[in-house]
Coordinates of C-alpha atoms and ligand atoms in Angstrom, one line a residue:
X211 CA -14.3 71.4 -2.3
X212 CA -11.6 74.1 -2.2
X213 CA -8.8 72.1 -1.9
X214 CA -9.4 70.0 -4.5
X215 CA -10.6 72.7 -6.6
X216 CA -7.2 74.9 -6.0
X217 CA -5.2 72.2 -7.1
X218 CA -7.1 71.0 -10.2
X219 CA -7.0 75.0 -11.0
X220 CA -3.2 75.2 -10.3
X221 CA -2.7 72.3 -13.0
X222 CA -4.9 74.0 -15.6
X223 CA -3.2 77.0 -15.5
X224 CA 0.4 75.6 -15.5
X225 CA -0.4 73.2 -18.8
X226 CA -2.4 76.3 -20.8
X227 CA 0.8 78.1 -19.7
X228 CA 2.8 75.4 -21.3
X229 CA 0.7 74.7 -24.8
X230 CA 1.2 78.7 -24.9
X231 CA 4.1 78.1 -26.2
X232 CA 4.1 76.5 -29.3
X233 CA 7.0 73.4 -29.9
X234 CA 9.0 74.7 -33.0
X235 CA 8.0 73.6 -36.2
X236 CA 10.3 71.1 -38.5
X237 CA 12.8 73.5 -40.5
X238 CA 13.9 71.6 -44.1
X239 CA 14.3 67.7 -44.8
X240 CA 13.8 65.6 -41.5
X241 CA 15.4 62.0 -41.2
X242 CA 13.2 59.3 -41.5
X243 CA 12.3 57.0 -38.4
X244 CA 14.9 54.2 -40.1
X245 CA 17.9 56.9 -40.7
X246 CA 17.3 57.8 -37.0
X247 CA 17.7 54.4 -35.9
X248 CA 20.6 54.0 -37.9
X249 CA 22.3 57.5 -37.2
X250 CA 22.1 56.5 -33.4
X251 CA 23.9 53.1 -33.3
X252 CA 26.9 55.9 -33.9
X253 CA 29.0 53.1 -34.7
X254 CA 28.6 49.2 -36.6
X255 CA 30.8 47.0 -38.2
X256 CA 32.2 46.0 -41.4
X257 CA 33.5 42.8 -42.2
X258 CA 35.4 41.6 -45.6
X259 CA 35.8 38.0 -46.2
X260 CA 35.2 36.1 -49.4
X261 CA 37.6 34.3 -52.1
X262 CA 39.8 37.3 -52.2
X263 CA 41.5 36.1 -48.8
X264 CA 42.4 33.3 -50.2
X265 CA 43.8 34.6 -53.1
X266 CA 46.0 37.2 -51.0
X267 CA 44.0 40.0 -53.2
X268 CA 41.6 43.2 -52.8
X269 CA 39.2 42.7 -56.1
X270 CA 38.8 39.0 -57.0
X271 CA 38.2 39.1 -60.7
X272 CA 35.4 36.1 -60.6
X273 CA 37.3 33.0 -62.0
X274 CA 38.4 31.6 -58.8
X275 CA 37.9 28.4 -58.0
X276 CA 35.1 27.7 -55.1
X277 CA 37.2 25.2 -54.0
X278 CA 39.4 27.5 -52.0
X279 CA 36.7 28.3 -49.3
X280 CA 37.6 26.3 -46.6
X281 CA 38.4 28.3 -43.1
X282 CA 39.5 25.5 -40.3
X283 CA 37.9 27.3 -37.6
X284 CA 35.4 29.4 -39.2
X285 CA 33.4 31.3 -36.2
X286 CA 30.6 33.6 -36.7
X287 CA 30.0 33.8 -32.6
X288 CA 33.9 35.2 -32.3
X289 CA 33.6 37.9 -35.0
X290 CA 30.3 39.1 -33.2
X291 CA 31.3 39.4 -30.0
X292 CA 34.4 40.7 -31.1
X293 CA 32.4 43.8 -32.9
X294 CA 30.2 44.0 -29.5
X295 CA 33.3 44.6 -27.6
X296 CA 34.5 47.1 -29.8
X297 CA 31.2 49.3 -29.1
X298 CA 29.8 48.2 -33.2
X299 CA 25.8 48.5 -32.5
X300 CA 25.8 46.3 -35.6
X301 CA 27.8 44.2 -38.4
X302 CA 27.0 45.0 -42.5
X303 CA 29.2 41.7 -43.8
X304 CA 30.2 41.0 -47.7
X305 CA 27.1 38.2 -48.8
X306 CA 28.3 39.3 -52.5
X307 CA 31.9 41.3 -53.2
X308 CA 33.0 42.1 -56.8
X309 CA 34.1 38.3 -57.5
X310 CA 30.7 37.4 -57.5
X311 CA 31.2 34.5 -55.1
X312 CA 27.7 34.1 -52.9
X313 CA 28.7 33.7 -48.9
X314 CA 25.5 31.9 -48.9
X315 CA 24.2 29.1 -51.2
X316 CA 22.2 31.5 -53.7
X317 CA 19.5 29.4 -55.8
X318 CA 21.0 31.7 -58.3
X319 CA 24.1 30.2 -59.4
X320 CA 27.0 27.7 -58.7
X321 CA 29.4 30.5 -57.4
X322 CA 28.5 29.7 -54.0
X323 CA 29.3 28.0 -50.4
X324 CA 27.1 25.3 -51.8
X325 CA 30.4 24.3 -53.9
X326 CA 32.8 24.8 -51.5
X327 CA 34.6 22.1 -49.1
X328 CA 33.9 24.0 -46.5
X329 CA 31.1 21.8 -44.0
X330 CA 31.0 19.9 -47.3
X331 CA 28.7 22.8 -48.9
X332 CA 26.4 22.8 -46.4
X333 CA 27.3 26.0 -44.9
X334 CA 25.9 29.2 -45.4
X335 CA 28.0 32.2 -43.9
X336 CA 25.3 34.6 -44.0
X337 CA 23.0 32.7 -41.9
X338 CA 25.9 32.1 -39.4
X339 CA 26.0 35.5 -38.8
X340 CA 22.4 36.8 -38.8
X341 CA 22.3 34.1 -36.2
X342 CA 25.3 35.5 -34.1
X343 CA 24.3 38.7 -34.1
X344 CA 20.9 38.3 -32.6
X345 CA 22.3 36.4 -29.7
X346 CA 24.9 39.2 -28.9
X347 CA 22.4 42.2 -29.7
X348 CA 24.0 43.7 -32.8
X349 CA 21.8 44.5 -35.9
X350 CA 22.7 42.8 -38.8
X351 CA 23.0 44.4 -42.6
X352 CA 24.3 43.0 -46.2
X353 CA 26.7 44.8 -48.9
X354 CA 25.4 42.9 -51.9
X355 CA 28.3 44.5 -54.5
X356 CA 25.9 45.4 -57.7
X357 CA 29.0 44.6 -60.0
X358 CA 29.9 40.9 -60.1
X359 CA 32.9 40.1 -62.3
X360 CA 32.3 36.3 -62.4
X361 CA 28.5 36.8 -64.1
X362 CA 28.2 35.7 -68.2
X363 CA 24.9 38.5 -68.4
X364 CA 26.7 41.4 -66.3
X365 CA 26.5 44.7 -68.5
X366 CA 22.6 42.9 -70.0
X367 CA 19.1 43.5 -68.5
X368 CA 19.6 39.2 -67.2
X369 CA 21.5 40.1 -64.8
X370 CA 19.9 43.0 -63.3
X371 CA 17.0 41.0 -62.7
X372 CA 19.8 38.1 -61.1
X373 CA 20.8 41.1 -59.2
X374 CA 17.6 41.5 -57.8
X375 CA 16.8 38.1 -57.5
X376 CA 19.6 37.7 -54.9
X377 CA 18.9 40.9 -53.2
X378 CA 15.4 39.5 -52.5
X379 CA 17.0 36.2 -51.5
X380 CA 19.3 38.0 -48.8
X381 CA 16.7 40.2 -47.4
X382 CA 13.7 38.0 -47.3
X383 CA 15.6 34.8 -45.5
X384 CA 17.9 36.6 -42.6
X385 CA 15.8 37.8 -40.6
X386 CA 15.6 41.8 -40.0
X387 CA 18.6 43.9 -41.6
X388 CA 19.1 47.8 -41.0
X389 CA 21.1 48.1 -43.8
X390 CA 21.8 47.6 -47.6
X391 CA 25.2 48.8 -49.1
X392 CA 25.6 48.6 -52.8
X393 CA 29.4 49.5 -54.0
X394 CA 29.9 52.3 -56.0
X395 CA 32.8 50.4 -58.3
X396 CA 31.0 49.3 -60.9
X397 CA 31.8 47.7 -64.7
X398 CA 35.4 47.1 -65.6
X399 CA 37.5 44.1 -66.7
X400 CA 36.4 40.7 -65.1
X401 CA 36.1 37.0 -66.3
X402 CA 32.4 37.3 -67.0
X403 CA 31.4 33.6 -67.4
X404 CA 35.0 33.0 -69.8
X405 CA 34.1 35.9 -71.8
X406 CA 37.6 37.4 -70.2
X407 CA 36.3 41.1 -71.5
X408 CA 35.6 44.5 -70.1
X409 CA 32.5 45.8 -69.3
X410 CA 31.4 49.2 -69.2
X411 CA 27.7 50.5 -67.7
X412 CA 26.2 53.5 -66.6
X413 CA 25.9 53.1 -63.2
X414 CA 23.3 55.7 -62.7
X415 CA 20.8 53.6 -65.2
X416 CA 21.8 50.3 -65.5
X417 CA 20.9 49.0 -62.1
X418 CA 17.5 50.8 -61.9
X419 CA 18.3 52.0 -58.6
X420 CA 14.6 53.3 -58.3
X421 CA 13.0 50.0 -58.4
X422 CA 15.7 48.4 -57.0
X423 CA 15.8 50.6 -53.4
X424 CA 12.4 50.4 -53.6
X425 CA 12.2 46.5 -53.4
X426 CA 14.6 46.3 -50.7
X427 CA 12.8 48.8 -48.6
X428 CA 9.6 46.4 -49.3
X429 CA 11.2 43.6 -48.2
X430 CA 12.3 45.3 -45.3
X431 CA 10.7 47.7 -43.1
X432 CA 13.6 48.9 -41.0
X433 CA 15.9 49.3 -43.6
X434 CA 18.2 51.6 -44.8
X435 CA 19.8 52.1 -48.1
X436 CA 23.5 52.7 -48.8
X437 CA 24.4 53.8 -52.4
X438 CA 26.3 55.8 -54.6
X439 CA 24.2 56.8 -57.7
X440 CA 22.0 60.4 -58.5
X441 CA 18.6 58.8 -57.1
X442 CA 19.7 59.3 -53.7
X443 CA 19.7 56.7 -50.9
X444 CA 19.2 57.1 -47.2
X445 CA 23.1 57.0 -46.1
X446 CA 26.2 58.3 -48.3
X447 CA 29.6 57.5 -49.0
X448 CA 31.8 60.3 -46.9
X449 CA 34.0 60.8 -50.1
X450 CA 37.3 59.2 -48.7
X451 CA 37.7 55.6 -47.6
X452 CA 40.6 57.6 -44.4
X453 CA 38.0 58.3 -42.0
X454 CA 36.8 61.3 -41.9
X455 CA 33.9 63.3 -42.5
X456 CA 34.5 67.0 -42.9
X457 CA 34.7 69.8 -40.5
X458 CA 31.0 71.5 -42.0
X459 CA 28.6 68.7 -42.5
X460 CA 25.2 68.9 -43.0
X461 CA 22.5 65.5 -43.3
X462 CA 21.3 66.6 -47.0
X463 CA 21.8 66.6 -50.5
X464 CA 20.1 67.8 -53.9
X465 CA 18.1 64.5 -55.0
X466 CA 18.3 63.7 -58.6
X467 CA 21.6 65.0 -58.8
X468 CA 25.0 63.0 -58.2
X469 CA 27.3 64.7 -55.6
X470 CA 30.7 65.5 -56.0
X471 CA 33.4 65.0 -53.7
X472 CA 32.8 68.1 -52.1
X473 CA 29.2 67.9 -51.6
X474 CA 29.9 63.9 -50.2
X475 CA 32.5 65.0 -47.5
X476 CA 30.2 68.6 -46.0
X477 CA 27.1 68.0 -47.5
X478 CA 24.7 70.4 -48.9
X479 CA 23.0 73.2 -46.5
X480 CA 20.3 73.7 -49.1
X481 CA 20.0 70.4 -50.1
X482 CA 16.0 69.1 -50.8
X483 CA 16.6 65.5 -49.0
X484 CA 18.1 64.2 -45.5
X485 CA 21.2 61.9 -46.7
X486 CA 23.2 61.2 -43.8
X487 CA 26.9 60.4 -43.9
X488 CA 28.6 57.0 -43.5
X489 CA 32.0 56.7 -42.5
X490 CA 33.6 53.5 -44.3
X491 CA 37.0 52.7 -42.9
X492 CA 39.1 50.0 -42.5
X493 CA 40.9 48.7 -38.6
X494 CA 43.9 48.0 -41.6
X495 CA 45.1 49.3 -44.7
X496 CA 42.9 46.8 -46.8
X497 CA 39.4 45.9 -46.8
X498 CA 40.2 42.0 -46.7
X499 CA 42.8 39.8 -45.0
X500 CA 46.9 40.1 -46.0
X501 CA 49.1 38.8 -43.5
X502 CA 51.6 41.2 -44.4
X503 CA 49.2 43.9 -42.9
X504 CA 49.1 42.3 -39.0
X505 CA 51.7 44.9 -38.1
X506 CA 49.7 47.5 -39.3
X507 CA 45.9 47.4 -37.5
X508 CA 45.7 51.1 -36.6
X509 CA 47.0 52.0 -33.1
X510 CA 44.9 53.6 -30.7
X511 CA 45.4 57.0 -31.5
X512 CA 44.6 56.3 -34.7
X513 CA 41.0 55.6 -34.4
X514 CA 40.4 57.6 -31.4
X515 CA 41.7 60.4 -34.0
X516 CA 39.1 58.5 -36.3
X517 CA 36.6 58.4 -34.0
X518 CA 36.6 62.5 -33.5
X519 CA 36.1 62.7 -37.2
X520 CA 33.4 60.5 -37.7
X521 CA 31.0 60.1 -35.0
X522 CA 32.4 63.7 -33.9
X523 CA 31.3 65.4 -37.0
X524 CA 28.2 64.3 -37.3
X525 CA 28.6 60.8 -39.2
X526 CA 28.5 57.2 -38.5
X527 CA 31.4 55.0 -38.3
X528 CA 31.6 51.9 -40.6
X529 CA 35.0 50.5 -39.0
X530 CA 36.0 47.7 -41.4
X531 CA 37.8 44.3 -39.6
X532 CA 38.7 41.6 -42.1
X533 CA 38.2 38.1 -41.1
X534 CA 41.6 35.7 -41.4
X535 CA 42.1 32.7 -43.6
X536 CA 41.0 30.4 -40.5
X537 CA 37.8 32.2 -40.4
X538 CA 38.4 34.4 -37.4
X539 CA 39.0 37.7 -36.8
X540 CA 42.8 38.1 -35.8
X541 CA 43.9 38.6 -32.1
X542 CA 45.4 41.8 -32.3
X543 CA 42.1 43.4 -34.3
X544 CA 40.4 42.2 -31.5
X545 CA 41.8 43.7 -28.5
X546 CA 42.5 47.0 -30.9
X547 CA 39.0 46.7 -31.0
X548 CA 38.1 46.7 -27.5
X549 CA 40.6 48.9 -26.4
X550 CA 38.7 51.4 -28.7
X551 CA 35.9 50.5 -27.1
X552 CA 37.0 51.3 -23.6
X553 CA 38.5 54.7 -24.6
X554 CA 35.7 56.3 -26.0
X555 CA 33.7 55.2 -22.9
X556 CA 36.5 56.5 -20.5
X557 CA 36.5 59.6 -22.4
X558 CA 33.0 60.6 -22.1
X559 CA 32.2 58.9 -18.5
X560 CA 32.1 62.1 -17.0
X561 CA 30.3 65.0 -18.1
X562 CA 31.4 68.3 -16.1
X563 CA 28.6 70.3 -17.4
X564 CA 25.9 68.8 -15.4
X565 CA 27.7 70.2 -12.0
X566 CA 27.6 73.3 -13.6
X567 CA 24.9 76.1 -13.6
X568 CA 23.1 76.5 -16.9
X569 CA 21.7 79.5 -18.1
X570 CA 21.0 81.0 -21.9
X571 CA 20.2 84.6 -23.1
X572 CA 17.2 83.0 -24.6
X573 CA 14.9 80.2 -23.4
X574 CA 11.9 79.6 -25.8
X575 CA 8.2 81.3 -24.4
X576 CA 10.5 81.7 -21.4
X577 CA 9.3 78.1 -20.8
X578 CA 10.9 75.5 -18.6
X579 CA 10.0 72.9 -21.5
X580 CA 13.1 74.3 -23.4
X581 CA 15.3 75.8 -20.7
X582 CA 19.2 75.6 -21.4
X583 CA 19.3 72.8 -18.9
X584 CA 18.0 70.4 -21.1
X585 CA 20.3 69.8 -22.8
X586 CA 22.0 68.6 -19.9
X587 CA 19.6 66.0 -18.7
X588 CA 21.3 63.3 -20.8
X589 CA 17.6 62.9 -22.9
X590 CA 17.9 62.9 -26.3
X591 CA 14.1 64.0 -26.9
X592 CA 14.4 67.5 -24.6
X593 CA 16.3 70.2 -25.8
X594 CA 17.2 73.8 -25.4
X595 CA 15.3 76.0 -27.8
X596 CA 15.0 79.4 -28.6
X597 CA 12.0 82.0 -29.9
X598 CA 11.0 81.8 -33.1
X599 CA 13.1 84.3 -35.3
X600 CA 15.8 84.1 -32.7
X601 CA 18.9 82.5 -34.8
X602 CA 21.8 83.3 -32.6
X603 CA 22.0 82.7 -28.8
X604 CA 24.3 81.3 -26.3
X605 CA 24.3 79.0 -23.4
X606 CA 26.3 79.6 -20.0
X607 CA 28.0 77.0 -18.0
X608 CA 29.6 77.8 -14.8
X609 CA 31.3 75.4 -13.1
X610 CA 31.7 75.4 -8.9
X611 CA 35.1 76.5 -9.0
X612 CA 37.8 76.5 -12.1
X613 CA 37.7 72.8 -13.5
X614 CA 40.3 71.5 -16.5
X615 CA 38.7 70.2 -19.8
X616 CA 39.7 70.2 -23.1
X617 CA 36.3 68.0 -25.1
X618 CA 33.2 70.1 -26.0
X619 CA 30.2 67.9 -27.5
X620 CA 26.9 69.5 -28.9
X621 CA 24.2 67.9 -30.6
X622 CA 21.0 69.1 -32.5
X623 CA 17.5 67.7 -32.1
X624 CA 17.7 66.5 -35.5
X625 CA 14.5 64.7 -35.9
X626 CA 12.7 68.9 -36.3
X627 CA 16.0 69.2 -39.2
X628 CA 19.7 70.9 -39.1
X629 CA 19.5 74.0 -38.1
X630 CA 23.3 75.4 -36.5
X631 CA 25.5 76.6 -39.2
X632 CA 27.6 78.8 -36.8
X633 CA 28.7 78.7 -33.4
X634 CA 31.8 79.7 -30.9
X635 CA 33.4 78.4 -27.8
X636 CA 34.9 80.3 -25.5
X637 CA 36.2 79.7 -22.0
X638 CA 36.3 82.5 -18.7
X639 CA 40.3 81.5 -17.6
X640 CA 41.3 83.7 -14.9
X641 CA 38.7 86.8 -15.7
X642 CA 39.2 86.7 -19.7
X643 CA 37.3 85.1 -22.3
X644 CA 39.6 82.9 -24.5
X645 CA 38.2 81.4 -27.8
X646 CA 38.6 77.6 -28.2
X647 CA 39.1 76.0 -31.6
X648 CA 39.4 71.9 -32.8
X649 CA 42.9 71.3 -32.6
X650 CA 42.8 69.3 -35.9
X651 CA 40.8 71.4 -37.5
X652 CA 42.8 72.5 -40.6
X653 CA 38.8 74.6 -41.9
X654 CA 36.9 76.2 -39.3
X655 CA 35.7 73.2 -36.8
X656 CA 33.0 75.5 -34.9
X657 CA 30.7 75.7 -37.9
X658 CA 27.8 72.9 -38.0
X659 CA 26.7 70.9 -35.4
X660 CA 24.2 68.1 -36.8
X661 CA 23.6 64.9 -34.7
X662 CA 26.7 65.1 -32.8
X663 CA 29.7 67.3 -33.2
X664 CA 33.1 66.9 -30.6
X665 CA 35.4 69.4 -30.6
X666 CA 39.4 69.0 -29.1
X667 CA 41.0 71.5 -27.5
X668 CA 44.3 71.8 -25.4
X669 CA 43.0 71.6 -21.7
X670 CA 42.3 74.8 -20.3
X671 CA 41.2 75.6 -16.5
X672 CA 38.1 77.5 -16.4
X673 CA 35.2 79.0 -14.4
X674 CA 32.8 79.0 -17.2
X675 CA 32.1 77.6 -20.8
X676 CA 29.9 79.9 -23.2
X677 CA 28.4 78.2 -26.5
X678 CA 27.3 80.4 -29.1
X679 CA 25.1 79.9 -32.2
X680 CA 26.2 82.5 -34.4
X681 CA 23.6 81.5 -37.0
X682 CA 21.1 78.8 -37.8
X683 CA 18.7 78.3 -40.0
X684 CA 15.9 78.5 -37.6
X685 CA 16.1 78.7 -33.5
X686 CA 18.6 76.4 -32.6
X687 CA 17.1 72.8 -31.0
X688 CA 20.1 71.4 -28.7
X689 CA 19.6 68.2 -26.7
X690 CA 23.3 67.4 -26.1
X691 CA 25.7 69.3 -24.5
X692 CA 28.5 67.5 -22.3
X693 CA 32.0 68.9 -21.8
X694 CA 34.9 66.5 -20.8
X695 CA 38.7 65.7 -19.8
X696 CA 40.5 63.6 -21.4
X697 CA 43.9 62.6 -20.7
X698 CA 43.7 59.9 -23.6
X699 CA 46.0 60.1 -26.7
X700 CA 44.9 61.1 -30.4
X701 CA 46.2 61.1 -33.6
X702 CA 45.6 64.9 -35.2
Ligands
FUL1036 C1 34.9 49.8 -52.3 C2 35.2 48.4 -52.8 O1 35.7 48.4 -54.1 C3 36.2 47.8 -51.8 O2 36.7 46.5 -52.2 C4 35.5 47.7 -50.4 O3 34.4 46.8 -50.5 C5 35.0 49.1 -50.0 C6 34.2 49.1 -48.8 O4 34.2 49.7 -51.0 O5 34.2 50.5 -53.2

């Protein structure tokens, strides 16, 4: 009996040492199940394509003639694997921009591929896609743009409920969509069924963004909702259209209330609702297709610099590619695209710290469950935590023998809330400590950590690493640590 007794005994003992320690409790707002989904495809796609690159324009002003839709080569397949080579998780296209022109043949009105030339108005450009992006794996999402310039009843009650009629059109015959993203321009001068007028609304009330993200979250179970009015969505706009998400940037924001630029770019640390940031850029300098603009896709740096900003400060990446007037997307996008790709994968191939001996000043219970090394076991559901009450803590990393870096990355266990609002770097180069700073940081980079925060440094040679939280909210929860060399070349 005594040996299986002693073992039994053994376990007991060992799991009431474990549920000793209690698992930390949420601290503030927590993401939602669908924002969670959505904040860890890190990056997806845009793509712009509708009359307006056939008119050479930006905002079609909803007169054009449907006639003009006609791509030769039109390929949903290329533009998807295009995005999957460029590391996009998933594609939000244009069904709907300002013009009002319908990429699929709405029931709702004649502005619509069902007028067009193109496969004799049999197409439908929307379905094309949903189509290509479940064969290549991406998730698939709609901006439906709430003001249409081409609609007699825009500014009147009708055409809210059009509005909605086509939203529930788009998300009930596409299959599953993880995203919604209604444009914040709204009202203005447009052709408005002939009328030829301007329109003004208030585009906090008109749109009845209540019931409105309420029916598409019906309608869709995964979904998340992009918007730009007081009664908050799931995602926000970052503030700039550049790329880049500021240095301090916390998930929330005061519900109710519309957010300034400030509050868009850093977010709000005592905001009452988990909002996270979206960063909506394009690959060129305009959202649709100009020919004048092929000698200006972004260069390499330029979206690695990007990339840092974004994803590194604890937002997604929206990166914008414009599909051409043959209906592909253009060769040198492309392989911009997959070079991207292929960088960022280089860059963090490699991570030094799990060679390198973990410790921390403070380890949660003193129980294995949160010791500093899990942050290190590349699981995004273990972390590192601290005691209760403990706010400020630091984690040692010492490496075999001096080893060059010069890319830190941290990340929270976000699902319990944001917590970090403070840390420090600092690396042990021959016997001294030496602080280590973002080398684009023009505010303080070593602030908040969120989901994911990467911080660049010039490469030093060191024997250890020591990260710091300085202050936090509540104990700090950190499943991600990696540090990295990187010989690639960024933009500042
Ligand atoms: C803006 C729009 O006005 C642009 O045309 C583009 O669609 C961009 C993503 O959002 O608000």
């Amino acid at each position: 009996m005594k040996h299986i007794t002693f073992p039994f005994l053994a376990l007991s003992v060992l799991a009431a040492a474990c549920s000793a320690v209690p698992a930390p409790e949420a601290c503030g707002p927590v993401p939602s199940s669908n924002q969670l989904k959505v904040q860890d495809m890190e990056t997806y796609a845009f793509l712009h394509y509708s009359l307006n690159t056939y008119t050479d324009a930006e905002w079609g002003y909803g007169n054009e003639s449907p006639e003009i839709f006609n791509p030769s080569n039109l390929d949903a397949r290329q533009w998807a694997r295009t995005c999957r080579a460029a590391g996009m998780k998933g594609i939000i296209f244009t069904a709907k921009h300002h013009c009002g022109f319908c990429m699929w043949p709405s029931a709702y009105t004649e502005f619509s591929v069902r007028n067009s030339p193109w496969k004799n108005g049999e197409g439908d450009v929307v379905k094309d896609l949903a189509e290509a992006c479940r064969e290549e794996g991406l998730r698939f999402a709609v901006y439906l743009s709430p003001w249409d310039r081409n609609h007699a009843a825009y500014g009147g009650p009708e055409y809210v409920e059009y509005f909605r009629n086509q939203l529930t059109e788009l998300l009930s015959n596409y299959g599953d969509m993880f995203e919604v993203w209604f444009d914040g321009a709204n009202g203005g001068n447009g052709w408005y069924g002939g009328a030829d007028t301007v329109r003004r609304i208030d585009k906090d009330t008109y749109y009845g963004w209540d019931e409105t993200y309420a029916l598409a979250r019906s309608l869709q179970k995964d979904i998340i909702v992009w918007g730009d009015s007081r009664f908050i969505a799931d995602f926000r706009w970052i503030g700039n259209e550049s790329g880049f998400a500021g240095e301090k940037n916390w998930s929330l924001l005061e519900n109710g209330r519309r957010a300034d630029m400030e509050e868009l770019g850093h977010g709000l640390e005592t905001g009452d609702r988990w909002v996270f940031p979206e960063v909506d850029v394009s690959i060129r300098p305009g959202w649709f297709y100009h020919e004048r603009e092929d000698s200006l896709v972004k260069t390499l740096p330029e979206l690695m610099a990007i990339y840092y900003k974004s994803v590194g400060r604890n937002s997604t990446l929206l990166l914008n590619f414009p599909i051409g007037r043959d209906g592909l997307i253009h060769p040198v996008d492309s392989a911009r695209g997959a070079e991207f790709a292929a960088t960022v994968a280089g860059v963090f191939a490699h991570n030094l710290a799990e060679g390198a001996k973990i410790s921390a000043d403070n380890v949660r219970g003193g129980s294995r469950r949160y010791a500093a090394g899990k942050a290190v076991d590349g699981r995004p559901d273990t972390y590192w935590a601290t005691d209760d009450g403990v706010v400020s803590a630091n984690m040692l990393m010492e490496f075999d023998a001096p080893t060059e870096f010069n890319r830190f990355v941290a990340g929270e266990y976000v699902a319990l809330g944001q917590r970090v609002k403070d840390f420090a770097l600092e690396a042990l180069v021959d016997g001294e400590w030496v602080e280590l700073n973002d080398i684009s940081g023009t505010e303080d980079a070593t602030t908040t950590i969120g989901r994911k925060r990467i911080i660049r440094f010039s490469t030093v040679k060191a024997s250890a690493l020591r990260f710091s939280i300085l202050d936090s909210k509540a104990c700090p929860l950190i499943s991600n640590v990696g540090v990295y060399f990187s010989n690639e070349k960024v933009n500042l």
